[in-house]
N, C-alpha and C. Protein backbone atom coordinates (compact mmCIF):
# COMPACT_ATOMS: atom_id res chain seq x y z
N UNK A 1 131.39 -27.28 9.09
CA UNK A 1 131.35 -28.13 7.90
C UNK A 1 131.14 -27.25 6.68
N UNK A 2 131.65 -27.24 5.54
CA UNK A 2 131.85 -26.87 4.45
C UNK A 2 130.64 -27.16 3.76
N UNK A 3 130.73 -26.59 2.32
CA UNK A 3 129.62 -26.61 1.74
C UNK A 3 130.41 -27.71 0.19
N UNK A 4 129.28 -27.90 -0.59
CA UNK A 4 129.76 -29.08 -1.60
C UNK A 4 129.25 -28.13 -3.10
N UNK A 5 130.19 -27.64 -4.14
CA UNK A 5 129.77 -26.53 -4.67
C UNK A 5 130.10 -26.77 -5.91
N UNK A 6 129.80 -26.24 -6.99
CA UNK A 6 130.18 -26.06 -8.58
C UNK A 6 129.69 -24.86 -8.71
N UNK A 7 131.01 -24.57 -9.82
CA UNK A 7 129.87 -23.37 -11.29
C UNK A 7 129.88 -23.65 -12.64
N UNK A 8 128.01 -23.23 -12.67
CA UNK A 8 127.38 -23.97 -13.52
C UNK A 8 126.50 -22.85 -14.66
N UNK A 9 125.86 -23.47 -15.75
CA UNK A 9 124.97 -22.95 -16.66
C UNK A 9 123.70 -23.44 -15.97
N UNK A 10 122.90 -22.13 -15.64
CA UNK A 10 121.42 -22.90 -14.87
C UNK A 10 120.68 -22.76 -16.56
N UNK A 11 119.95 -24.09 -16.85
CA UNK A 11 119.00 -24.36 -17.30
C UNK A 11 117.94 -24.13 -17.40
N UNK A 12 117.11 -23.11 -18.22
CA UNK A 12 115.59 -22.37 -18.22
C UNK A 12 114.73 -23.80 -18.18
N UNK A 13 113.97 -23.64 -17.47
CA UNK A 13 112.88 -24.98 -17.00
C UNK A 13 112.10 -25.02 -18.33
N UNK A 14 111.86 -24.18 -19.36
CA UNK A 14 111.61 -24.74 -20.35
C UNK A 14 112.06 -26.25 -21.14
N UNK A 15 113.31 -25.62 -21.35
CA UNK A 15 114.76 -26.72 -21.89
C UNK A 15 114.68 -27.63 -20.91
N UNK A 16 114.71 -27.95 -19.39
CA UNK A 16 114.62 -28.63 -18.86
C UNK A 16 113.55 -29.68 -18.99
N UNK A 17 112.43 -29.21 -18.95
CA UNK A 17 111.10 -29.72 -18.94
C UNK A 17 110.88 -30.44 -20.58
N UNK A 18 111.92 -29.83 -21.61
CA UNK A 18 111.94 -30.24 -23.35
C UNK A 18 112.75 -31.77 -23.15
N UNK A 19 114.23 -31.49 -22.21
CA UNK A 19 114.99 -32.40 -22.22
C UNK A 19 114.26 -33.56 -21.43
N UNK A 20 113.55 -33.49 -20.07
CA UNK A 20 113.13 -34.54 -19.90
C UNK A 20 111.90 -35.40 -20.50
N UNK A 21 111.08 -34.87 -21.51
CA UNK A 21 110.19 -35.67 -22.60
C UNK A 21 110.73 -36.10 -23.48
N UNK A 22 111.98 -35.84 -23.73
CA UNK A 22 112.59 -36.50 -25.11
C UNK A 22 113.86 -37.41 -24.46
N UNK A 23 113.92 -38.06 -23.51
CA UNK A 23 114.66 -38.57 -22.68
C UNK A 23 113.90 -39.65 -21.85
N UNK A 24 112.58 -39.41 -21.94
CA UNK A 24 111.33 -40.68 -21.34
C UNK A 24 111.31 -41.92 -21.70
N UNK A 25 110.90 -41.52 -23.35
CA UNK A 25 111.13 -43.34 -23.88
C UNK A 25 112.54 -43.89 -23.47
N UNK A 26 113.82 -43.49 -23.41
CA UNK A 26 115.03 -43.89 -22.96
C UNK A 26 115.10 -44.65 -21.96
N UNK A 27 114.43 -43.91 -20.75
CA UNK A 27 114.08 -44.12 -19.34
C UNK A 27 113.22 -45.61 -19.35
N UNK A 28 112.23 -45.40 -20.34
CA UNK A 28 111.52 -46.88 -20.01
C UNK A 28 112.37 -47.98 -20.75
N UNK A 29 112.88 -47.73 -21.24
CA UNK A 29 113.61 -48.86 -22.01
C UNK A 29 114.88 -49.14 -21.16
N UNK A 30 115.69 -48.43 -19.92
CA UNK A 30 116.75 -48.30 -19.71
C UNK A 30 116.55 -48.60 -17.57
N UNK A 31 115.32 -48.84 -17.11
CA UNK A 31 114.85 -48.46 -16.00
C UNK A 31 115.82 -48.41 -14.66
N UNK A 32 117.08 -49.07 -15.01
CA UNK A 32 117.80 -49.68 -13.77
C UNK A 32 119.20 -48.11 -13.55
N UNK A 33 118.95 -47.59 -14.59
CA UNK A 33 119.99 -46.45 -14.85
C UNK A 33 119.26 -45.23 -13.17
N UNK A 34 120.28 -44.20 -12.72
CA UNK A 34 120.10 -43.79 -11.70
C UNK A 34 120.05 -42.68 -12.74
N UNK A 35 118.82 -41.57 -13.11
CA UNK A 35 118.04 -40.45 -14.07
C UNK A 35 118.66 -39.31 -13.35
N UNK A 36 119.15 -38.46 -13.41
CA UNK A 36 118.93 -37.07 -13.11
C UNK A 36 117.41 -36.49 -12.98
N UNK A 37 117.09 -35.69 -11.93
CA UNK A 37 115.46 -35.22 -12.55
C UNK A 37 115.66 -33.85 -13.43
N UNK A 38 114.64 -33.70 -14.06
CA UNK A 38 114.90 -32.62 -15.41
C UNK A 38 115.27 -31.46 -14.23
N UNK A 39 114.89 -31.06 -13.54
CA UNK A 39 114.73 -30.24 -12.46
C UNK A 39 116.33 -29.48 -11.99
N UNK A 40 116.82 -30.80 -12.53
CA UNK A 40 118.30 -30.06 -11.61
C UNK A 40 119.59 -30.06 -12.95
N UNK A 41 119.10 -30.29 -13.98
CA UNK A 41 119.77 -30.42 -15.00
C UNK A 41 120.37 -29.16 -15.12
N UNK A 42 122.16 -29.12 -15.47
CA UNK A 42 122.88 -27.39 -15.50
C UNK A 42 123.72 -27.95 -16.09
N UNK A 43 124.78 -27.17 -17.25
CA UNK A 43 125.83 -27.54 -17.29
C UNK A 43 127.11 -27.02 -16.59
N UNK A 44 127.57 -27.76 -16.09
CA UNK A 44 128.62 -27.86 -15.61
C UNK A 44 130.04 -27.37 -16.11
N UNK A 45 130.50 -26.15 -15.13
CA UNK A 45 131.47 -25.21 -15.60
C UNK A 45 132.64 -25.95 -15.02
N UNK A 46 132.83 -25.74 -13.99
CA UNK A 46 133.76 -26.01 -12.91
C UNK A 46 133.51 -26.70 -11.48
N UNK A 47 133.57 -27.61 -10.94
CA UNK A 47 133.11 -28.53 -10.39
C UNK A 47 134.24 -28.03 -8.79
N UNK A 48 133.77 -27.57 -7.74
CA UNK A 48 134.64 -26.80 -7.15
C UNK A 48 135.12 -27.49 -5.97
N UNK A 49 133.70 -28.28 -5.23
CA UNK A 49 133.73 -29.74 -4.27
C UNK A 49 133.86 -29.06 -3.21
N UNK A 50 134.76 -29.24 -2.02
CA UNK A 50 134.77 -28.70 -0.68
C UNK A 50 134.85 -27.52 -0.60
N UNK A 51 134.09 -26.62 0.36
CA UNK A 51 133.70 -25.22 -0.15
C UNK A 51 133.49 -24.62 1.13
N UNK A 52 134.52 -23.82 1.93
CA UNK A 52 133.99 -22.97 3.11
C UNK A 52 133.21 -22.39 2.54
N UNK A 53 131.86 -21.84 3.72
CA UNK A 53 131.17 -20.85 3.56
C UNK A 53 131.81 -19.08 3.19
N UNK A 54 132.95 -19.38 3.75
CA UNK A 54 133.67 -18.13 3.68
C UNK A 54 134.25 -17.76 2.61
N UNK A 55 134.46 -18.66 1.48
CA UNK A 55 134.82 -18.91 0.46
C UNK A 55 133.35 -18.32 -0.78
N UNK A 56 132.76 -18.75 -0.20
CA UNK A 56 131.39 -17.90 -1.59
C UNK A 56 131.36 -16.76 -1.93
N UNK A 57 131.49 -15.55 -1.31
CA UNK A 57 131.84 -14.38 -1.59
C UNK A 57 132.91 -14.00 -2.62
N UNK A 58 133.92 -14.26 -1.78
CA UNK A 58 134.99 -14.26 -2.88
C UNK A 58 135.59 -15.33 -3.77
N UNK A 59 134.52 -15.97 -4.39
CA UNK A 59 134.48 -16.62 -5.25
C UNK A 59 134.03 -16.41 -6.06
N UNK A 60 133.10 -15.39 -5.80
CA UNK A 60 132.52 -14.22 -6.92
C UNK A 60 133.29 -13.37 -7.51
N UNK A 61 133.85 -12.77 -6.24
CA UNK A 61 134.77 -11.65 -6.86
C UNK A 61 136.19 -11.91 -7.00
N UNK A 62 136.32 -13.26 -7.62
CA UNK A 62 137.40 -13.34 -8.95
C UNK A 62 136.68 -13.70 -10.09
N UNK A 63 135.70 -14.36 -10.12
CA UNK A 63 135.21 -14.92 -11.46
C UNK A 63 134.16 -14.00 -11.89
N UNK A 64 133.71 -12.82 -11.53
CA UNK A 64 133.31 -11.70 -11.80
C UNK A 64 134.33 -10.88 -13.05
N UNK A 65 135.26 -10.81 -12.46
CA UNK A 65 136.01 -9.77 -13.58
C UNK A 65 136.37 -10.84 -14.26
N UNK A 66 136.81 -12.48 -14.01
CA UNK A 66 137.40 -13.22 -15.25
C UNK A 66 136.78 -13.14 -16.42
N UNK A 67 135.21 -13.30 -15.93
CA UNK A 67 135.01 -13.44 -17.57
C UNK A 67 133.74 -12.04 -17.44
N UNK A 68 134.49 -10.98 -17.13
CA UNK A 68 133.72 -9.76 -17.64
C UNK A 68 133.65 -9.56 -18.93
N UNK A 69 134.56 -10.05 -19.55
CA UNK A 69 134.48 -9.66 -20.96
C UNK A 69 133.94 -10.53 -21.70
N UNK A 70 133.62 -11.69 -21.57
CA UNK A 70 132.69 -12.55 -22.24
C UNK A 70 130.97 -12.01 -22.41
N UNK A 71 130.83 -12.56 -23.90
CA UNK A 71 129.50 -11.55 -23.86
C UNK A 71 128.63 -12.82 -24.25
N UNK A 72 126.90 -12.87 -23.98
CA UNK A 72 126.29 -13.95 -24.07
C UNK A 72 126.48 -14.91 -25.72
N UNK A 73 125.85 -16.03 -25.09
CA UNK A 73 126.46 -16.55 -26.83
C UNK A 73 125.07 -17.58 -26.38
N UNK A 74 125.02 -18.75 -27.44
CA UNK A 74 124.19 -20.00 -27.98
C UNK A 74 124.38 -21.26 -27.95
N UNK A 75 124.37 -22.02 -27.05
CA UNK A 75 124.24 -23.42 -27.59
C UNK A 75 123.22 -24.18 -27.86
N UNK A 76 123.38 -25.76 -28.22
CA UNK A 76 122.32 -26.62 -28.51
C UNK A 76 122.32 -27.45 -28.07
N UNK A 77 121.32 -28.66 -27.80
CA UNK A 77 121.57 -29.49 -27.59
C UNK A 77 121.17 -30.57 -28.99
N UNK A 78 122.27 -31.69 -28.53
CA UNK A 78 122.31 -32.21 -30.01
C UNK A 78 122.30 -33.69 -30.24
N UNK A 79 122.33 -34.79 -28.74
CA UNK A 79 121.84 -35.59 -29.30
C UNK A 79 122.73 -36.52 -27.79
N UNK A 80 122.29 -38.05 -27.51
CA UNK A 80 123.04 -38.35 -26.53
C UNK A 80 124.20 -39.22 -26.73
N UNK A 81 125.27 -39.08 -25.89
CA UNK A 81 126.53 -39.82 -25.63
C UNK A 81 126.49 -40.52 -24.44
N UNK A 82 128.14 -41.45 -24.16
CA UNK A 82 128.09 -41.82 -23.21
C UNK A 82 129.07 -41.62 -22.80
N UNK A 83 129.89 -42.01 -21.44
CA UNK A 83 131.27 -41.76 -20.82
C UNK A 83 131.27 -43.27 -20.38
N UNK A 84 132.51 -44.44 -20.19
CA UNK A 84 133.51 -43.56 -21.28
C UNK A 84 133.24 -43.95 -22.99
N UNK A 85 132.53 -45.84 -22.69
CA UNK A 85 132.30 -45.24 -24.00
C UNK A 85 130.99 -46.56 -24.46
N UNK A 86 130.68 -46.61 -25.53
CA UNK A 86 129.08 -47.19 -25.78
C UNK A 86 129.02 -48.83 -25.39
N UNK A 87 129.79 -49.38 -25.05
CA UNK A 87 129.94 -51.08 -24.82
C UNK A 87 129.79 -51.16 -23.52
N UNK A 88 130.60 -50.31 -22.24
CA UNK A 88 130.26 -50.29 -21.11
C UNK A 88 130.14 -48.78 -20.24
N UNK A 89 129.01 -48.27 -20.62
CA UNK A 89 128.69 -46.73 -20.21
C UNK A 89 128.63 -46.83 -19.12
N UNK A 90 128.83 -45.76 -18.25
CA UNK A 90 128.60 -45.35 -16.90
C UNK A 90 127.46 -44.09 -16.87
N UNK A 91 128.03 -43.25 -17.60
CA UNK A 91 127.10 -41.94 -17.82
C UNK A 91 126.57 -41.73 -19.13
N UNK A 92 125.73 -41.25 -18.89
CA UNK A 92 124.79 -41.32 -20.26
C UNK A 92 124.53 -39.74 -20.33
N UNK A 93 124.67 -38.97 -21.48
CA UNK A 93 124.79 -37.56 -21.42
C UNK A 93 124.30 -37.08 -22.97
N UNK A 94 123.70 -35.05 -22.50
CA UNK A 94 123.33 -34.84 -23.82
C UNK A 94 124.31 -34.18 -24.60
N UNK A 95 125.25 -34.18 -25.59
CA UNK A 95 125.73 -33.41 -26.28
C UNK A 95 125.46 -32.21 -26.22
N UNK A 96 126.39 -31.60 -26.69
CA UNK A 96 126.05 -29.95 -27.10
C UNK A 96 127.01 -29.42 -28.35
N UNK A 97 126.49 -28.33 -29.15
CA UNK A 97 126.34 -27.67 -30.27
C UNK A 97 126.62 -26.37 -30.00
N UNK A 98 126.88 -25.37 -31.40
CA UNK A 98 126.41 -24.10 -31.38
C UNK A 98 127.74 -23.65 -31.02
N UNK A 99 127.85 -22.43 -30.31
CA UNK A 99 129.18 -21.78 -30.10
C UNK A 99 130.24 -22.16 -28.89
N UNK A 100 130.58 -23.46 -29.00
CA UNK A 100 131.15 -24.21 -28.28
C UNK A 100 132.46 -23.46 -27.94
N UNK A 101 133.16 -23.07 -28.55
CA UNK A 101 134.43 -21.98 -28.48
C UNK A 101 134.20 -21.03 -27.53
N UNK A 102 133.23 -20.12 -27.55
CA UNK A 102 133.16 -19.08 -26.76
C UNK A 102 132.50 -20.13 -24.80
N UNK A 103 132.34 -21.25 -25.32
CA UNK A 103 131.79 -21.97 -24.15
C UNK A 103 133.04 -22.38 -23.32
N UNK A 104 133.84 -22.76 -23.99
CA UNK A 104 135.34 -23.75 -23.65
C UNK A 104 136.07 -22.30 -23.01
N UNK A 105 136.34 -21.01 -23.80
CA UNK A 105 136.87 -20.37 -23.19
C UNK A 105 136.10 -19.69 -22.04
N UNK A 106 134.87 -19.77 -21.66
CA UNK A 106 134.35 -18.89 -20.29
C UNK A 106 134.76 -20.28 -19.40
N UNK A 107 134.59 -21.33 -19.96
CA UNK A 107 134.98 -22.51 -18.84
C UNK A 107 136.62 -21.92 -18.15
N UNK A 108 137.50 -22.01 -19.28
CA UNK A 108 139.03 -21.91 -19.12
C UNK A 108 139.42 -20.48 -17.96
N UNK A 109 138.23 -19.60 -18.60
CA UNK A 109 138.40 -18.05 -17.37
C UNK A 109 138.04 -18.54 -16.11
N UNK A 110 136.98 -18.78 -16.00
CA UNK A 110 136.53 -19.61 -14.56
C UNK A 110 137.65 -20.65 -13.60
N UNK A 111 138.10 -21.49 -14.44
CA UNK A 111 139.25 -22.51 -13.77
C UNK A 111 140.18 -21.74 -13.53
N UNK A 112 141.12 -20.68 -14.45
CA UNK A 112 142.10 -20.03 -13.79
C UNK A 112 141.66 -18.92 -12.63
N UNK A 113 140.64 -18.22 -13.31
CA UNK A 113 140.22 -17.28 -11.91
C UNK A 113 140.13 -17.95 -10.32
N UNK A 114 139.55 -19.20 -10.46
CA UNK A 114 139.50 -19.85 -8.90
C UNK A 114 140.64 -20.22 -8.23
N UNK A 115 142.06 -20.49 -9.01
CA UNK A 115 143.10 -21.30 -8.66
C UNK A 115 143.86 -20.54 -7.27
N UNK A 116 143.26 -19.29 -7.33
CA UNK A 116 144.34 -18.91 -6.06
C UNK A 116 143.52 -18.56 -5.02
N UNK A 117 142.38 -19.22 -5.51
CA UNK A 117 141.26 -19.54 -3.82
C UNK A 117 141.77 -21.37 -3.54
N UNK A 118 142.51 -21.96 -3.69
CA UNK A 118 143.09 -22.82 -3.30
C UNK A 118 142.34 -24.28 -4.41
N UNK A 119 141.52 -24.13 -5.10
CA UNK A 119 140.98 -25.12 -5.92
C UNK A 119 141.90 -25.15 -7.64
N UNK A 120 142.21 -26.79 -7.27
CA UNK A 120 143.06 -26.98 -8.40
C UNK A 120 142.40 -26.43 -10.10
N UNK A 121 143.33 -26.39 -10.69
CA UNK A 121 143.24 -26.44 -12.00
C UNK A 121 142.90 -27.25 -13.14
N UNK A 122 141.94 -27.67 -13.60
CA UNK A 122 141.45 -29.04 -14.32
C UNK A 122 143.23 -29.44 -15.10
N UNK A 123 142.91 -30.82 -14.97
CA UNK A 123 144.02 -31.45 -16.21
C UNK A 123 143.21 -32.34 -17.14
N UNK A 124 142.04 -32.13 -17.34
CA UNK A 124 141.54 -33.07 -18.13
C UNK A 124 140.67 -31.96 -19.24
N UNK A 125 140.60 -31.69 -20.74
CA UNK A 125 140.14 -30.87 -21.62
C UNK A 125 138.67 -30.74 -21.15
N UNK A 126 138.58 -29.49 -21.49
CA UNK A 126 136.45 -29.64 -21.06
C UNK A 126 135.84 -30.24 -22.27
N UNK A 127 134.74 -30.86 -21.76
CA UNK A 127 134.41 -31.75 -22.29
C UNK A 127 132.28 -31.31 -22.00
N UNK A 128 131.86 -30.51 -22.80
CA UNK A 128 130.59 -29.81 -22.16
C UNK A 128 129.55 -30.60 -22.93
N UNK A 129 128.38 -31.31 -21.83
CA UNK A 129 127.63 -32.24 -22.07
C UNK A 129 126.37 -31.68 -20.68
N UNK A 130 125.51 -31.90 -20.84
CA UNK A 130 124.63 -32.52 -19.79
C UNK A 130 124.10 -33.30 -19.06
N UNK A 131 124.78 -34.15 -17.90
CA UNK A 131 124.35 -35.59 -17.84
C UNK A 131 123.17 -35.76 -17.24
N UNK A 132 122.57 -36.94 -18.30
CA UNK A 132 121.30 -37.04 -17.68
C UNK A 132 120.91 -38.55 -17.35
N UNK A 133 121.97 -39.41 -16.96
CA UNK A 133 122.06 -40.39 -16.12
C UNK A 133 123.15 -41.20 -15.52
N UNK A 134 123.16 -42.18 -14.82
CA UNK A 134 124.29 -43.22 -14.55
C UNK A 134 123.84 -44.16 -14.56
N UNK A 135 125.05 -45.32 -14.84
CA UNK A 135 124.97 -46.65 -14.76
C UNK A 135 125.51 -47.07 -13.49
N UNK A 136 124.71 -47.81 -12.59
CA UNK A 136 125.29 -48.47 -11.23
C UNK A 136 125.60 -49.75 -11.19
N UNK A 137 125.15 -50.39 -12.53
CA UNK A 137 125.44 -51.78 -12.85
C UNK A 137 125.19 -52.43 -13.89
N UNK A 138 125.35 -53.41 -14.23
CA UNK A 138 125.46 -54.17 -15.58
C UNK A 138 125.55 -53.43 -16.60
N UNK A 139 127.03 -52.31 -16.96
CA UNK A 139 127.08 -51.52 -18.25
C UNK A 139 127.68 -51.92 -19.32
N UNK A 140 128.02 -53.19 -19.34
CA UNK A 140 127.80 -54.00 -20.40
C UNK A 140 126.44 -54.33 -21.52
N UNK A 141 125.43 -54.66 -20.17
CA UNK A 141 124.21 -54.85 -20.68
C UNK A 141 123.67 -53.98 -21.10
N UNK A 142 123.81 -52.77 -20.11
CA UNK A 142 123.07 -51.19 -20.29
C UNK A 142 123.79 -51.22 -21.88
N UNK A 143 124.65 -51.18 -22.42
CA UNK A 143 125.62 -50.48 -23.98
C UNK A 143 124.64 -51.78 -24.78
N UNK A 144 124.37 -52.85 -24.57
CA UNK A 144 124.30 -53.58 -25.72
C UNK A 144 122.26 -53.30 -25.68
N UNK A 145 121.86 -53.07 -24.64
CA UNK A 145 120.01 -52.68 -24.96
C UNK A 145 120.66 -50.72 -25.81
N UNK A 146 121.16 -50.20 -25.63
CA UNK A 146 121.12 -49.11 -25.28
C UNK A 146 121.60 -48.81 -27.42
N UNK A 147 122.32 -49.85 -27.29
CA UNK A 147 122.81 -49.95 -29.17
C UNK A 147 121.65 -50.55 -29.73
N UNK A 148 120.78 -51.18 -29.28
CA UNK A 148 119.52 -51.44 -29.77
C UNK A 148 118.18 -50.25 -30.05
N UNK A 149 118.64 -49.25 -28.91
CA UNK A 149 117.71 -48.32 -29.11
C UNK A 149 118.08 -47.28 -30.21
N UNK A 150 118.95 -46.59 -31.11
CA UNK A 150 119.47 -45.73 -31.72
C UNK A 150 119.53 -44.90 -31.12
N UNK A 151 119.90 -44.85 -29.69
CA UNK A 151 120.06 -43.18 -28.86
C UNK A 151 121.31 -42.63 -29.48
N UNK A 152 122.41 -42.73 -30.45
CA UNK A 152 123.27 -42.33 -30.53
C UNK A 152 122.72 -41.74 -31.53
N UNK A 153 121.78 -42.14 -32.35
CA UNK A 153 122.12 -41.39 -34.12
C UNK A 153 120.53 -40.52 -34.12
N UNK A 154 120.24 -40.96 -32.90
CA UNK A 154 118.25 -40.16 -32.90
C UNK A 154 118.33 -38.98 -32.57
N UNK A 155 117.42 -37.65 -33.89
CA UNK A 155 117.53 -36.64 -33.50
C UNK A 155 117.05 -36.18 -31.96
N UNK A 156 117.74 -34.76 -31.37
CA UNK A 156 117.63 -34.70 -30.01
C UNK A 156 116.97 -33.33 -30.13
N UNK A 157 115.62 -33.39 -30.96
CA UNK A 157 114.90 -31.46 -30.66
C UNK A 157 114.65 -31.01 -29.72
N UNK A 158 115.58 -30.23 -28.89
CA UNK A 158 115.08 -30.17 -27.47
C UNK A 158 115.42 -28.40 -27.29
N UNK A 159 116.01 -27.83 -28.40
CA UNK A 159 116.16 -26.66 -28.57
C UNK A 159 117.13 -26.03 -28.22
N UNK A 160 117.67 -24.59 -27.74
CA UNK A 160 118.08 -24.48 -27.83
C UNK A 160 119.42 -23.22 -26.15
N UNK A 161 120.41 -23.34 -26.02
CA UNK A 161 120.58 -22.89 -24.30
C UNK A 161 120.98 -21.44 -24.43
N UNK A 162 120.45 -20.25 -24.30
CA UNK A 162 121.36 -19.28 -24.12
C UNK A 162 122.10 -19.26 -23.06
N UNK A 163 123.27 -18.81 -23.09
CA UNK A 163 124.71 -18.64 -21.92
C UNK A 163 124.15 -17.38 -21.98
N UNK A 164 124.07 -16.55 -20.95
CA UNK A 164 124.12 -15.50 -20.13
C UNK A 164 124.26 -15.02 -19.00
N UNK A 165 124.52 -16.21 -18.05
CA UNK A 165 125.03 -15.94 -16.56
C UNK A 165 125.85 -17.29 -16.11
N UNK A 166 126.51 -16.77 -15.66
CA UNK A 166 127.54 -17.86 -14.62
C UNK A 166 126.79 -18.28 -13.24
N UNK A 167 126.59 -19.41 -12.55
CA UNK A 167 125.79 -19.75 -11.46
C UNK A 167 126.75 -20.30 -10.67
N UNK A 168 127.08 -19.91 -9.15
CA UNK A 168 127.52 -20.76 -8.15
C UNK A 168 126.22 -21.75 -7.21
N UNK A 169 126.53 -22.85 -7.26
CA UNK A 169 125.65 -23.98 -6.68
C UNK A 169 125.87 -24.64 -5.68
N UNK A 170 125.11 -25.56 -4.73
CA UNK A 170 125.90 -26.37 -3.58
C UNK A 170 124.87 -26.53 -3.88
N UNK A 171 125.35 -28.19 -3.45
CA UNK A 171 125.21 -29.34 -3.31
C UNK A 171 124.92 -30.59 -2.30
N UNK A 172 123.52 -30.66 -2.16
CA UNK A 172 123.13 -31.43 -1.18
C UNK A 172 123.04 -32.92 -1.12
N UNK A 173 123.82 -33.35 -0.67
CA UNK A 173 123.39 -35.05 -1.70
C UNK A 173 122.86 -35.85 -0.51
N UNK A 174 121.75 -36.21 -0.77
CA UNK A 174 120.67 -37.07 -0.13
C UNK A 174 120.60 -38.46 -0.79
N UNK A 175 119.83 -39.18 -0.07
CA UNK A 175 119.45 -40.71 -0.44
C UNK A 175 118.21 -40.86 -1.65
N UNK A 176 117.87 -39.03 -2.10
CA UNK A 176 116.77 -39.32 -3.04
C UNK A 176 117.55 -39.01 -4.05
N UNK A 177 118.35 -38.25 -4.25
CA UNK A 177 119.38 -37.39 -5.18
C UNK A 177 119.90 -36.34 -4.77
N UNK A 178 120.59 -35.99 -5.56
CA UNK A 178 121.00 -34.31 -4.95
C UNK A 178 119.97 -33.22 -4.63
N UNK A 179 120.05 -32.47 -3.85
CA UNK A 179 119.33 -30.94 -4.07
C UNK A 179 120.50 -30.31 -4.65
N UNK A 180 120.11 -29.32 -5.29
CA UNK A 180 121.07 -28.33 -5.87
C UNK A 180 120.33 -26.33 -5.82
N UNK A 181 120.88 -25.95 -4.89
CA UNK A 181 120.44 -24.49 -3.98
C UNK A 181 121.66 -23.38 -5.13
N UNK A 182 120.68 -22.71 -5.63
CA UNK A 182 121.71 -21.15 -6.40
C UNK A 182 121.92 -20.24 -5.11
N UNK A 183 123.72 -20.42 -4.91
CA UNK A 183 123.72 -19.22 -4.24
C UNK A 183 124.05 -17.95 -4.67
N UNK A 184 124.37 -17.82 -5.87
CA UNK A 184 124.91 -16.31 -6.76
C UNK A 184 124.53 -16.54 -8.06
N UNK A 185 124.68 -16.02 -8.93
CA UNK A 185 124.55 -15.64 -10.06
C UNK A 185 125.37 -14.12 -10.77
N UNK A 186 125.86 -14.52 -11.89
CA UNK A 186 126.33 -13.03 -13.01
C UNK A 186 126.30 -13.40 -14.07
N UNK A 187 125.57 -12.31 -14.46
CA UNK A 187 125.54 -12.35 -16.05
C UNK A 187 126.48 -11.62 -16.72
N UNK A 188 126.18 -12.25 -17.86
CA UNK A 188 127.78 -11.87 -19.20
C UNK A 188 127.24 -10.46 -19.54
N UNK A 189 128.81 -10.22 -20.22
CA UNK A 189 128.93 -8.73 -20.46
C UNK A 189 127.72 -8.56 -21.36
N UNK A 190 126.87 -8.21 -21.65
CA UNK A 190 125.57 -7.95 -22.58
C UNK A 190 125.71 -6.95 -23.34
């Protein structure tokens, strides 16, 4: 059996631990939504899904040299959205800021570097957020309490992400939530 995998931005438990206090009052006002725990919060590079074990290795060593030449950069976080959109949300997510360009293109190195380990090529634009919940039901209702709260226009100080390493992850999904296990890590050209 295969493994269940992405690559991701791991999250300093600082920022983690920032994002889930400023995401609390939300939570009580919102209770029926399924939360992410701050704990496992990453952003999400490339989402890779069925994953021989045999496959992790050299999954490194293409996306190693892809984005060798990328050097660390800055983002932010900046405030929350939803997917797909505020009347009937499904996902509830944090924005992001800051040097979004140099973000979109380490995403774009990553997707082509993997393609000839047999994992498709996104067709949908990246779109870099943090999600930090779902809707499992009534997202009608969830959009119309949720336009009551000003989560769209309320500042989000939660500071700020340095990019400096690429993370491969798997994915355990249990009846409590996911586990999420780092099996590699590389950092940007510095």
């Amino acid at each position: 059996m295969g493994l269940r995998t992405f690559l991701a931005i791991d999250l300093p438990s600082t920022l983690q631990s920032a994002i889930g206090e400023n995401i609390r009052p939300v939570q009580r006002e919102l209770p029926g939504l399924s939360w992410s725990k701050h704990e496992n919060l990453h952003l999400n590079l490339k989402f890779l899904g069925d994953t021989a074990e045999s496959q992790v290795d050299r999954i490194r060593l293409v996306v190693e040299p892809a984005i060798s030449h990328v050097s660390p950069f800055v983002i932010a976080c900046e405030g929350f959205g939803v997917f797909p959109n505020d009347r009937s949300p499904r996902v509830l997510w944090i924005g992001l800021g800051g040097d979004l360009d140099s973000l979109a293109a380490l995403a774009e190195c990553i997707d082509r570097a993997v393609v000839p380990l047999g994992f498709p090529q996104e067709d949908r634009p990246f779109r870099p957020h943090l999600t930090v919940g779902r809707v499992k039901k009534d997202h009608r209702e969830v959009g119309r309490v949720m336009s009551t709260l000003d989560v769209f226009t309320a500042p989000f100080p939660c500071g700020s992400l340095p990019v400096e390493r690429v993370s491969l992850f798997k994915s355990d999904l249990r009846q409590t939530g996911p586990i999420y296990t780092k099996l590699w890590d590389i950092s940007l050209n510095a």
